[in-house]
Tab-separated table of C-alpha atoms in Angstrom:
chain	number	residue	atom	x	y	z
A	500	MET	CA	199.184	310.452	69.552
A	501	ALA	CA	195.917	311.791	71.030
A	502	LEU	CA	194.412	312.006	67.525
A	503	GLY	CA	195.262	308.355	66.792
A	504	LYS	CA	193.695	307.144	70.028
A	505	GLU	CA	190.583	309.217	69.338
A	506	ALA	CA	190.226	307.714	65.832
A	507	MET	CA	190.463	304.157	67.194
A	508	GLU	CA	187.872	304.909	69.860
A	509	THR	CA	185.541	306.526	67.301
A	510	GLY	CA	185.772	303.516	64.971
A	511	PHE	CA	184.983	301.161	67.829
A	512	ASN	CA	181.918	303.230	68.815
A	513	ILE	CA	180.626	303.298	65.203
A	514	ALA	CA	180.863	299.518	64.945
A	515	LYS	CA	179.121	299.169	68.295
A	516	ASP	CA	176.208	301.412	67.194
A	517	VAL	CA	175.832	299.597	63.855
A	518	SER	CA	175.669	296.250	65.632
A	519	ALA	CA	172.935	297.750	67.813
A	520	GLY	CA	170.804	298.460	64.726
A	521	GLN	CA	171.814	302.006	63.657
A	522	SER	CA	172.710	302.817	60.059
A	523	ILE	CA	176.383	303.301	59.255
A	524	LYS	CA	175.720	306.911	58.146
A	525	SER	CA	173.955	308.017	61.339
A	526	ALA	CA	176.371	306.144	63.616
A	527	ALA	CA	179.373	307.710	61.887
A	528	LYS	CA	177.879	311.221	62.007
A	529	ARG	CA	177.052	311.020	65.709
A	530	ASN	CA	180.398	309.558	66.854
A	531	VAL	CA	182.590	311.834	64.721
A	532	LYS	CA	180.806	314.846	66.241
A	533	LYS	CA	181.464	313.515	69.758
A	534	ALA	CA	185.115	312.886	68.936
A	535	GLY	CA	185.538	316.466	67.753
A	536	LYS	CA	184.175	317.813	71.035
A	537	ARG	CA	186.460	315.543	73.058
A	538	LEU	CA	189.526	316.638	71.072
A	539	ALA	CA	188.633	320.306	71.537
A	540	THR	CA	188.214	319.793	75.290
A	541	LYS	CA	191.546	317.995	75.562
A	542	THR	CA	193.284	320.775	73.629
A	543	VAL	CA	191.916	323.464	75.944
A	544	LYS	CA	192.924	321.441	78.998
A	545	GLY	CA	196.418	321.005	77.575
A	546	ILE	CA	196.826	324.731	77.076
A	547	LYS	CA	195.601	325.418	80.608
A	548	ASN	CA	198.050	322.882	82.022
A	549	LYS	CA	200.945	324.511	80.183
A	550	MET	CA	199.933	327.946	81.452
A	551	THR	CA	199.773	326.599	85.002
A	552	SER	CA	203.161	324.951	84.585
A	553	ALA	CA	204.664	328.231	83.390
A	554	ARG	CA	203.294	330.046	86.410
A	555	ASN	CA	204.674	327.355	88.687
A	556	GLN	CA	208.264	327.550	87.488
A	557	GLY	CA	210.473	326.181	90.227
A	558	GLY	CA	208.280	323.134	90.725
A	559	GLY	CA	206.427	324.328	93.814
A	560	ALA	CA	203.291	326.218	94.687
A	561	SER	CA	202.739	329.175	92.417
A	562	LEU	CA	203.511	332.498	94.035
A	563	LEU	CA	202.580	334.576	91.005
A	564	LEU	CA	199.385	336.199	92.220
A	565	MET	CA	196.923	337.520	89.672
A	566	SER	CA	194.233	338.560	92.190
A	567	ILE	CA	195.811	340.963	94.653
A	568	LEU	CA	193.111	342.927	96.449
A	569	LYS	CA	195.352	345.284	98.431
A	570	GLY	CA	198.920	345.625	99.640
A	571	PRO	CA	199.512	348.270	102.315
A	572	TRP	CA	202.836	348.816	104.074
A	573	VAL	CA	202.726	348.138	107.812
A	574	GLU	CA	205.186	349.845	110.165
A	575	TYR	CA	207.064	347.730	112.714
A	576	HIS	CA	209.230	348.971	115.564
A	577	PRO	CA	212.136	347.253	117.350
A	578	VAL	CA	211.191	344.742	120.024
A	579	SER	CA	213.292	346.611	122.613
A	580	ASN	CA	214.771	350.040	123.192
A	581	ILE	CA	217.683	351.066	120.986
A	582	THR	CA	221.058	351.312	122.726
A	583	ASP	CA	224.542	352.212	121.534
A	584	SER	CA	225.750	348.641	121.125
A	585	ALA	CA	222.890	346.118	121.326
A	586	PRO	CA	221.421	344.632	118.132
A	587	ILE	CA	218.197	346.055	116.744
A	588	GLU	CA	215.578	343.327	116.343
A	589	PHE	CA	212.258	343.227	114.501
A	590	ASN	CA	209.533	340.576	114.730
A	591	VAL	CA	206.984	340.405	111.920
A	592	ALA	CA	204.384	337.809	112.880
A	593	GLY	CA	202.746	335.864	110.083
A	594	THR	CA	198.977	336.070	109.727
A	595	ALA	CA	196.512	333.517	108.416
A	596	GLU	CA	195.329	335.467	105.380
A	597	GLU	CA	198.138	337.799	104.303
A	598	TYR	CA	201.182	337.230	102.145
A	599	VAL	CA	204.316	339.367	102.528
A	600	ASP	CA	206.028	341.093	99.605
A	601	LEU	CA	209.599	341.004	100.905
A	602	SER	CA	211.029	342.778	97.853
A	603	GLN	CA	209.277	345.974	98.974
A	604	THR	CA	210.616	345.952	102.549
A	605	MET	CA	212.094	349.254	103.710
A	606	LEU	CA	214.303	350.077	106.688
A	607	ALA	CA	214.079	353.633	108.008
A	608	VAL	CA	216.619	354.979	110.513
A	609	THR	CA	217.176	358.355	112.125
A	610	ALA	CA	220.563	359.018	113.687
A	611	LYS	CA	223.009	361.706	114.659
A	612	ILE	CA	226.742	361.885	115.281
A	613	THR	CA	227.917	363.102	118.675
A	614	ASN	CA	230.988	363.482	120.824
A	615	PRO	CA	231.969	360.524	123.054
A	616	ASP	CA	229.997	362.031	125.963
A	617	ASN	CA	226.838	362.294	123.817
A	618	THR	CA	227.094	366.074	123.548
A	619	ASN	CA	226.498	367.699	120.189
A	620	LEU	CA	229.367	368.211	117.772
A	621	ALA	CA	231.066	371.539	117.458
A	622	GLN	CA	230.575	373.107	114.045
A	623	GLU	CA	234.265	372.660	113.241
A	624	ALA	CA	234.365	368.934	114.155
A	625	PRO	CA	236.234	367.192	111.282
A	626	VAL	CA	234.024	364.101	111.038
A	627	GLY	CA	231.649	362.605	108.520
A	628	PRO	CA	229.904	359.331	107.644
A	629	VAL	CA	231.355	356.720	105.319
A	630	ASN	CA	229.663	356.292	101.980
A	631	LEU	CA	226.394	354.325	101.902
A	632	PHE	CA	225.998	355.142	105.570
A	633	LEU	CA	222.719	353.306	106.263
A	634	PRO	CA	223.866	349.696	105.651
A	635	SER	CA	227.325	350.581	106.970
A	636	LEU	CA	225.753	351.003	110.409
A	637	PHE	CA	225.310	347.228	110.648
A	638	SER	CA	228.063	344.618	110.484
A	639	GLN	CA	225.707	341.650	110.170
A	640	VAL	CA	221.992	341.136	109.540
A	641	ASP	CA	220.406	337.812	110.492
A	642	VAL	CA	217.136	336.795	108.818
A	643	MET	CA	214.911	334.055	110.230
A	644	LEU	CA	211.718	332.434	108.963
A	645	ASN	CA	209.826	330.548	111.658
A	646	GLU	CA	213.023	330.524	113.748
A	647	LYS	CA	215.047	329.052	110.855
A	648	LEU	CA	218.147	331.079	109.925
A	649	VAL	CA	218.025	331.778	106.172
A	650	SER	CA	220.983	334.165	105.882
A	651	GLN	CA	224.728	333.715	105.994
A	652	PRO	CA	226.339	334.426	109.409
A	653	SER	CA	228.955	336.891	108.200
A	654	ASN	CA	230.130	340.275	109.487
A	655	THR	CA	230.666	341.628	105.960
A	656	TYR	CA	227.193	343.121	105.499
A	657	PRO	CA	228.516	346.636	104.697
A	658	TYR	CA	230.749	345.263	101.954
A	659	ARG	CA	227.893	343.299	100.434
A	660	ALA	CA	225.819	346.473	100.318
A	661	MET	CA	228.638	348.565	98.853
A	662	LEU	CA	229.726	346.030	96.227
A	663	GLU	CA	226.144	345.427	95.109
A	664	SER	CA	225.553	349.164	94.877
A	665	ILE	CA	228.735	349.685	92.855
A	666	MET	CA	228.160	346.755	90.500
A	667	HIS	CA	224.371	346.828	90.059
A	668	TYR	CA	223.519	350.513	89.691
A	669	GLY	CA	224.491	353.277	87.315
A	670	LYS	CA	224.985	356.966	87.931
A	671	GLU	CA	221.306	357.883	87.612
A	672	THR	CA	220.257	355.590	90.470
A	673	LYS	CA	223.249	356.516	92.614
A	674	ASP	CA	222.472	360.205	92.215
A	675	SER	CA	218.830	359.730	93.212
A	676	GLN	CA	217.532	356.670	95.071
A	677	LEU	CA	220.792	355.733	96.776
A	678	THR	CA	221.165	359.198	98.306
A	679	GLN	CA	218.413	358.088	100.699
A	680	GLN	CA	221.060	355.779	102.176
A	681	LEU	CA	223.552	358.675	102.124
A	682	TYR	CA	225.375	357.460	99.042
A	683	TYR	CA	227.540	360.316	97.817
A	684	LYS	CA	230.418	358.952	95.801
A	685	ASP	CA	233.917	359.268	97.251
A	686	ALA	CA	236.314	361.165	95.008
A	687	ALA	CA	238.793	358.793	93.371
A	688	GLY	CA	242.307	359.301	94.678
A	689	LYS	CA	241.019	361.256	97.680
A	690	MET	CA	239.362	358.558	99.743
A	691	ASP	CA	241.720	358.988	102.691
A	692	LEU	CA	241.511	362.790	102.736
A	693	LEU	CA	239.411	362.827	105.872
A	694	ASN	CA	238.890	366.456	106.824
A	695	PRO	CA	235.529	367.493	105.341
A	696	LEU	CA	236.076	371.117	106.387
A	697	LEU	CA	238.754	371.717	103.766
A	698	ALA	CA	238.164	372.797	100.191
A	699	GLY	CA	239.650	372.473	96.732
A	700	GLU	CA	242.121	369.699	95.966
A	701	ASN	CA	242.513	368.804	99.651
A	702	VAL	CA	239.018	367.434	100.207
A	703	ASN	CA	237.055	364.326	99.313
A	704	GLU	CA	233.946	365.886	97.778
A	705	GLY	CA	231.774	362.899	98.677
A	706	LEU	CA	232.763	363.089	102.346
A	707	LYS	CA	232.225	366.845	102.345
A	708	LYS	CA	228.695	366.404	101.010
A	709	ARG	CA	227.844	363.724	103.576
A	710	HIS	CA	229.273	365.929	106.337
A	711	GLU	CA	226.680	368.587	105.508
A	712	PHE	CA	223.926	366.251	106.706
A	713	ILE	CA	225.419	365.734	110.180
A	714	VAL	CA	227.108	369.050	111.030
A	715	ASP	CA	226.201	370.333	114.522
A	716	SER	CA	224.758	366.851	115.256
A	717	LYS	CA	221.805	367.408	112.967
A	718	VAL	CA	219.342	364.515	112.908
A	719	LEU	CA	219.823	362.469	109.760
A	720	SER	CA	216.961	360.451	108.241
A	721	MET	CA	217.730	357.505	105.958
A	722	LEU	CA	215.748	354.829	104.176
A	723	GLY	CA	216.767	351.782	102.160
A	724	PRO	CA	216.374	348.035	101.601
A	725	ILE	CA	217.553	345.067	103.608
A	726	TYR	CA	220.553	343.671	101.730
A	727	GLY	CA	219.544	340.035	102.102
A	728	ASP	CA	218.946	337.259	99.573
A	729	LEU	CA	215.302	336.813	100.505
A	730	PHE	CA	214.597	340.521	99.955
A	731	PHE	CA	215.888	340.510	96.379
A	732	GLN	CA	213.432	337.940	95.014
A	733	GLU	CA	209.851	338.698	94.026
A	734	ARG	CA	207.867	335.692	95.229
A	735	LEU	CA	205.490	336.433	98.076
A	736	LEU	CA	206.057	334.892	101.483
A	737	LEU	CA	203.240	332.507	102.383
A	738	PRO	CA	200.733	333.392	105.116
A	739	GLY	CA	201.531	331.987	108.536
A	740	VAL	CA	205.311	332.453	108.367
A	741	ASP	CA	207.015	334.586	111.030
A	742	LEU	CA	209.856	336.865	109.933
A	743	LYS	CA	212.575	338.020	112.327
A	744	LEU	CA	215.463	340.389	111.694
A	745	LYS	CA	218.484	341.013	113.881
A	746	LEU	CA	220.707	343.952	112.922
A	747	ASN	CA	224.105	343.898	114.627
A	748	ARG	CA	225.840	347.249	114.962
A	749	SER	CA	229.139	348.172	113.317
A	750	LYS	CA	231.906	349.890	115.230
A	751	ASP	CA	231.674	353.669	115.246
A	752	ALA	CA	235.269	353.732	113.988
A	753	PHE	CA	234.179	351.744	110.925
A	754	CYS	CA	231.273	353.899	109.813
A	755	LEU	CA	232.779	357.310	110.631
A	756	LEU	CA	235.749	359.086	109.045
A	757	SER	CA	237.771	361.831	110.683
A	758	SER	CA	241.123	363.559	110.375
A	759	ASN	CA	241.083	363.661	114.195
A	760	ALA	CA	242.004	360.068	115.036
A	761	GLU	CA	241.484	360.782	118.748
A	762	GLY	CA	237.976	362.150	118.273
A	763	ASN	CA	236.187	358.914	119.214
A	764	TYR	CA	232.981	360.234	117.694
A	765	LYS	CA	229.792	358.210	118.110
A	766	VAL	CA	226.784	357.280	116.030
A	767	LYS	CA	223.600	357.517	118.046
A	768	ILE	CA	220.622	355.786	116.434
A	769	LEU	CA	217.509	357.618	117.566
A	770	SER	CA	214.833	355.499	115.912
A	771	ALA	CA	214.379	352.602	113.531
A	772	ALA	CA	211.339	351.238	111.737
A	773	LEU	CA	210.702	348.409	109.315
A	774	TYR	CA	208.046	348.887	106.644
A	775	VAL	CA	206.626	345.580	105.423
A	776	ARG	CA	204.134	345.228	102.587
A	777	ARG	CA	201.334	342.830	103.509
A	778	VAL	CA	199.339	341.524	100.568
A	779	LYS	CA	195.685	340.478	100.679
A	780	THR	CA	194.549	338.225	97.835
A	781	ASN	CA	191.336	336.850	96.476
A	782	PRO	CA	190.254	333.890	98.671
A	783	SER	CA	190.275	331.634	95.607
A	784	VAL	CA	194.004	332.251	95.223
A	785	MET	CA	194.689	331.185	98.795
A	786	LEU	CA	192.526	328.098	98.318
A	787	ASN	CA	194.401	327.214	95.141
A	788	HIS	CA	197.746	327.574	96.897
A	789	ALA	CA	196.567	325.427	99.803
A	790	LYS	CA	195.650	322.670	97.345
A	791	MET	CA	198.999	322.956	95.589
A	792	LEU	CA	200.854	322.770	98.897
A	793	GLU	CA	199.255	319.370	99.447
A	794	LYS	CA	201.401	318.103	96.572
A	795	ALA	CA	204.537	320.257	96.615
A	796	ASN	CA	206.431	322.819	98.666
A	797	ALA	CA	206.485	326.523	97.928
A	798	LYS	CA	209.887	327.250	96.425
A	799	TYR	CA	211.869	330.472	96.538
A	800	PRO	CA	214.894	330.429	94.201
A	801	LEU	CA	217.502	332.869	95.490
A	802	ASN	CA	220.584	334.635	94.269
A	803	LYS	CA	222.660	333.600	97.268
A	804	VAL	CA	225.309	336.232	98.027
A	805	ASP	CA	228.337	335.673	100.228
A	806	VAL	CA	231.281	337.952	101.014
A	807	ARG	CA	234.411	336.218	102.243
A	808	SER	CA	237.445	337.945	103.666
A	809	PHE	CA	240.984	336.733	104.256
A	810	THR	CA	244.179	338.565	105.135
A	811	ILE	CA	247.370	338.843	103.098
A	812	PRO	CA	250.332	339.641	105.383
A	813	ALA	CA	252.638	342.613	104.855
A	814	GLY	CA	255.768	341.820	102.841
A	815	ASN	CA	254.125	339.365	100.443
A	816	MET	CA	254.822	339.691	96.726
A	817	SER	CA	252.474	336.860	95.779
A	818	PHE	CA	249.556	335.041	97.288
A	819	ASN	CA	247.617	331.936	96.268
A	820	LYS	CA	244.275	330.991	97.762
A	821	ASP	CA	243.550	327.325	97.123
A	822	ASN	CA	240.057	325.922	97.624
A	823	LEU	CA	238.519	329.378	97.679
A	824	PHE	CA	235.401	327.514	96.586
A	825	LEU	CA	235.491	323.734	96.792
A	826	GLY	CA	232.519	321.737	95.549
A	827	HIS	CA	229.658	323.949	94.409
A	828	LEU	CA	230.968	326.865	92.352
A	829	PRO	CA	229.417	330.346	92.280
A	830	ASN	CA	228.010	332.022	89.181
A	831	ARG	CA	230.084	335.134	89.659
A	832	ILE	CA	232.798	336.562	91.888
A	833	VAL	CA	234.100	340.083	92.470
A	834	VAL	CA	237.502	340.561	94.111
A	835	GLY	CA	238.765	343.701	95.891
A	836	PHE	CA	241.375	344.720	98.465
A	837	VAL	CA	241.262	347.085	101.456
A	838	ASP	CA	243.724	347.825	104.243
A	839	ASN	CA	243.327	345.511	107.220
A	840	ASP	CA	242.978	348.325	109.763
A	841	ALA	CA	240.338	350.016	107.600
A	842	TYR	CA	238.445	346.725	107.375
A	843	ASN	CA	238.503	346.356	111.162
A	844	GLY	CA	237.506	349.978	111.704
A	845	THR	CA	239.586	353.094	112.228
A	846	TYR	CA	238.559	356.737	111.956
A	847	GLY	CA	241.661	357.466	109.901
A	848	LYS	CA	241.033	355.184	106.905
A	849	ASN	CA	238.194	354.729	104.451
A	850	PRO	CA	236.944	351.098	104.556
A	851	TYR	CA	235.728	351.375	100.959
A	852	ASN	CA	239.063	352.401	99.446
A	853	PHE	CA	239.611	349.447	97.096
A	854	LYS	CA	243.319	349.675	96.336
A	855	ASN	CA	245.176	348.410	93.274
A	856	LEU	CA	248.203	347.358	95.421
A	857	LEU	CA	250.317	347.436	92.224
A	858	LEU	CA	248.904	344.051	91.309
A	859	ASN	CA	250.458	342.661	88.148
A	860	TYR	CA	248.779	339.242	88.015
A	861	VAL	CA	245.233	338.160	88.865
A	862	GLY	CA	244.289	334.626	87.908
A	863	VAL	CA	241.164	332.584	88.577
A	864	THR	CA	241.327	328.876	87.787
A	865	VAL	CA	238.755	326.109	88.124
A	866	ASP	CA	240.325	322.656	88.298
A	867	GLY	CA	243.475	324.117	86.759
A	868	GLU	CA	241.718	325.835	83.847
A	869	SER	CA	241.928	329.633	83.645
A	870	ILE	CA	238.440	331.190	83.778
A	871	PRO	CA	237.019	332.972	81.812
A	872	MET	CA	240.183	333.759	79.824
A	873	LYS	CA	243.907	334.001	80.482
A	874	PRO	CA	244.979	335.714	83.746
A	875	LEU	CA	244.862	339.495	83.989
A	876	ARG	CA	248.258	341.219	83.897
A	877	PRO	CA	247.625	344.876	84.723
A	878	ASN	CA	250.317	347.517	85.133
A	879	PHE	CA	249.125	350.091	87.668
A	880	ARG	CA	252.422	351.993	87.850
A	881	GLU	CA	251.946	355.573	86.762
A	882	GLY	CA	253.929	356.394	83.661
A	883	PRO	CA	254.066	355.602	79.958
A	884	GLY	CA	253.728	351.845	80.536
A	885	GLN	CA	250.555	352.018	82.625
A	886	ASP	CA	247.932	349.632	81.242
A	887	PHE	CA	245.016	348.087	83.121
A	888	ILE	CA	242.371	348.143	80.395
A	889	HIS	CA	241.600	344.405	80.592
A	890	ALA	CA	241.263	344.594	84.375
A	891	TYR	CA	238.889	347.546	84.022
A	892	ASN	CA	236.963	345.721	81.296
A	893	SER	CA	236.446	342.789	83.677
A	894	LEU	CA	233.853	344.945	85.467
A	895	PHE	CA	231.689	344.845	82.350
A	896	MET	CA	232.509	341.282	81.286
A	897	GLY	CA	231.784	340.015	84.776
A	898	SER	CA	228.496	341.852	85.228
A	899	ASN	CA	226.737	341.163	81.910
A	900	ARG	CA	227.270	344.758	80.770
A	901	LEU	CA	229.798	344.268	77.984
A	902	PHE	CA	228.770	346.330	74.917
A	903	GLN	CA	225.402	347.150	76.463
A	904	ASP	CA	223.863	350.476	77.402
A	905	LYS	CA	224.491	349.861	81.102
A	906	GLY	CA	227.040	351.642	83.249
A	907	ILE	CA	228.393	351.331	86.780
A	908	ASP	CA	229.602	354.918	87.307
A	909	ILE	CA	233.333	354.094	87.462
A	910	ASN	CA	235.418	355.543	84.653
A	911	ARG	CA	238.848	354.266	83.654
A	912	GLU	CA	240.698	357.021	85.555
A	913	GLU	CA	238.774	356.333	88.763
A	914	TYR	CA	239.253	352.584	88.492
A	915	ALA	CA	242.901	352.601	89.612
A	916	ARG	CA	242.342	355.173	92.373
A	917	GLY	CA	240.077	353.523	94.914
A	918	TYR	CA	237.669	351.541	92.748
A	919	THR	CA	239.902	348.630	91.727
A	920	LEU	CA	237.656	345.581	91.502
A	921	PHE	CA	237.987	342.446	89.403
A	922	ALA	CA	234.793	340.698	88.255
A	923	PHE	CA	234.527	337.190	86.814
A	924	ASP	CA	231.391	335.594	85.337
A	925	LEU	CA	231.769	331.830	85.814
A	926	THR	CA	228.573	330.740	84.048
A	927	PRO	CA	229.067	328.789	80.797
A	928	ASP	CA	226.571	330.939	78.864
A	929	LEU	CA	227.646	334.274	80.430
A	930	SER	CA	224.162	334.652	81.857
A	931	ASP	CA	225.444	336.374	85.008
A	932	GLY	CA	223.168	334.035	86.966
A	933	CYS	CA	220.025	335.699	85.573
A	934	HIS	CA	218.477	332.261	85.096
A	935	LEU	CA	219.022	328.861	86.654
A	936	ASN	CA	222.148	327.005	85.584
A	937	LEU	CA	223.303	323.504	86.356
A	938	VAL	CA	225.261	323.680	89.601
A	939	LYS	CA	228.908	323.138	88.718
A	940	GLN	CA	231.388	321.310	90.902
A	941	GLY	CA	235.068	322.113	91.101
A	942	ASN	CA	237.973	323.712	92.915
A	943	LEU	CA	238.366	327.458	92.434
A	944	ARG	CA	241.816	328.945	93.032
A	945	LEU	CA	242.821	332.611	93.185
A	946	GLU	CA	246.389	333.615	92.270
A	947	LEU	CA	247.834	337.081	92.947
A	948	GLN	CA	251.193	338.741	92.290
A	949	PHE	CA	252.389	342.250	93.194
A	950	ASP	CA	255.103	344.544	91.832
A	951	ASN	CA	256.426	345.308	95.323
A	952	PRO	CA	256.184	343.673	98.754
A	953	LEU	CA	252.955	344.742	100.447
A	954	PRO	CA	253.716	347.655	102.821
A	955	ASN	CA	250.977	346.587	105.240
A	956	THR	CA	248.502	343.781	105.839
A	957	VAL	CA	245.469	343.873	103.570
A	958	ASN	CA	242.148	342.079	103.413
A	959	CYS	CA	241.081	340.384	100.213
A	960	LEU	CA	237.301	340.494	99.830
A	961	VAL	CA	235.591	337.984	97.558
A	962	TYR	CA	231.950	338.687	96.753
A	963	SER	CA	230.158	335.684	95.237
A	964	GLU	CA	226.739	334.932	93.790
A	965	SER	CA	225.391	331.374	93.752
A	966	GLN	CA	222.072	329.618	93.336
A	967	GLY	CA	220.130	329.059	96.527
A	968	LEU	CA	216.704	327.761	97.427
A	969	ILE	CA	214.271	328.129	100.308
A	970	GLN	CA	211.315	325.761	100.563
A	971	ILE	CA	208.244	326.042	102.790
A	972	ASP	CA	205.861	323.116	103.201
A	973	ARG	CA	202.161	323.003	104.063
A	974	SER	CA	202.970	322.983	107.812
A	975	ARG	CA	205.180	326.067	107.327
A	976	ASN	CA	208.396	324.189	107.997
A	977	VAL	CA	211.311	326.002	106.352
A	978	VAL	CA	214.164	324.272	104.526
A	979	TYR	CA	217.153	326.364	103.465
A	980	ASP	CA	219.373	324.858	100.777
A	981	TYR	CA	221.861	327.617	100.046
A	982	GLN	CA	223.588	325.575	97.351
A	983	GLY	CA	220.435	325.271	95.268
């Protein structure tokens, strides 16, 4: 198209020069040469435009910085003194010339476990932390940008952290990086063996290992990420945006395990610090972004995570949850079950003991259609008829790991003994939400059936991942569209 227009213009210019007295040969030579230069210039501009468009995926101001000058971590302390029950809050004020790399944010906490009267534990005290102790200390974490809440108000923060750690990381990471958060895997089938002082077959080896860090009220240091949507995306936060965090404490009975139910042991947080990476860029980058913000907002596509919980009363042999998601559908869900008293917090039960409950039917339907295949029909009864291979395989089908060299550190024997989770990828191309999909509408229904009446009330936890979006305009107004 451009070539045709250029030819027409060149012919017109030749005729014009000839009418002005030039020879046809010289007029043609001069104008063809000019046309070639114009075409070359247009081609280069076209390539540059495409490169810019690629960098600006998402439609807003580009946050892919090619000219980072420095990026030190800055330490922030809570805005007030730490107490046993009050939230821990951090304020990170935006500056005029620095971006913030939220994906590199680190939370550091030192704590110790004491008796109810704040005295140190006796050496024989049968108490230890739950697994993934650092995020388990907080029931809810609120994130605000310029006073705008950009996180989900839910008290299931520990379960988000645990389910993401189980589903996203393999053994190598769990045995190294996650130990900074005191992740030491609970022994399958032994999750409610709560005396860490025992040995052999009578002890949960994970609890015993975690107990070693807190015996005699030793000070325990931990470090890990903030499990929030905004902190798991790589685009830099614009200068001039204030960040606030509010970490609400969990019950001591939730994050501690003990065979002495009357122990009433306490977690005493001694210090907390937030390490935030501030990024200084070439001034030309900031100027370019300012110009782009005149035309469009900065956009931050998010993997929006939500963990919902609902109770299933004792005595039920079946349970249907209609309208679990109505309207916008998630990309993926993970379903698990824990005892209600463990969910609410009790020293005598492990809150991360995901039980199989002798489930014999797990169905997920969208507008009446079974997704992604026919319902699961596991048989968890021990004996010659035991068969839950398709339920176990859902972990890999639902997490984009099927037939790939990626593991989640749950073997088939462990699966039925405290690690029973059901994962469902709801994306049409099985992308696991790794790229943007068209937002689907529908009614998602969960159907459950059990071999026996439930002996006690349980909580069904549904972890979901959806597309979300945060936008920031030139005036630093924040718009949070969690549906994407």
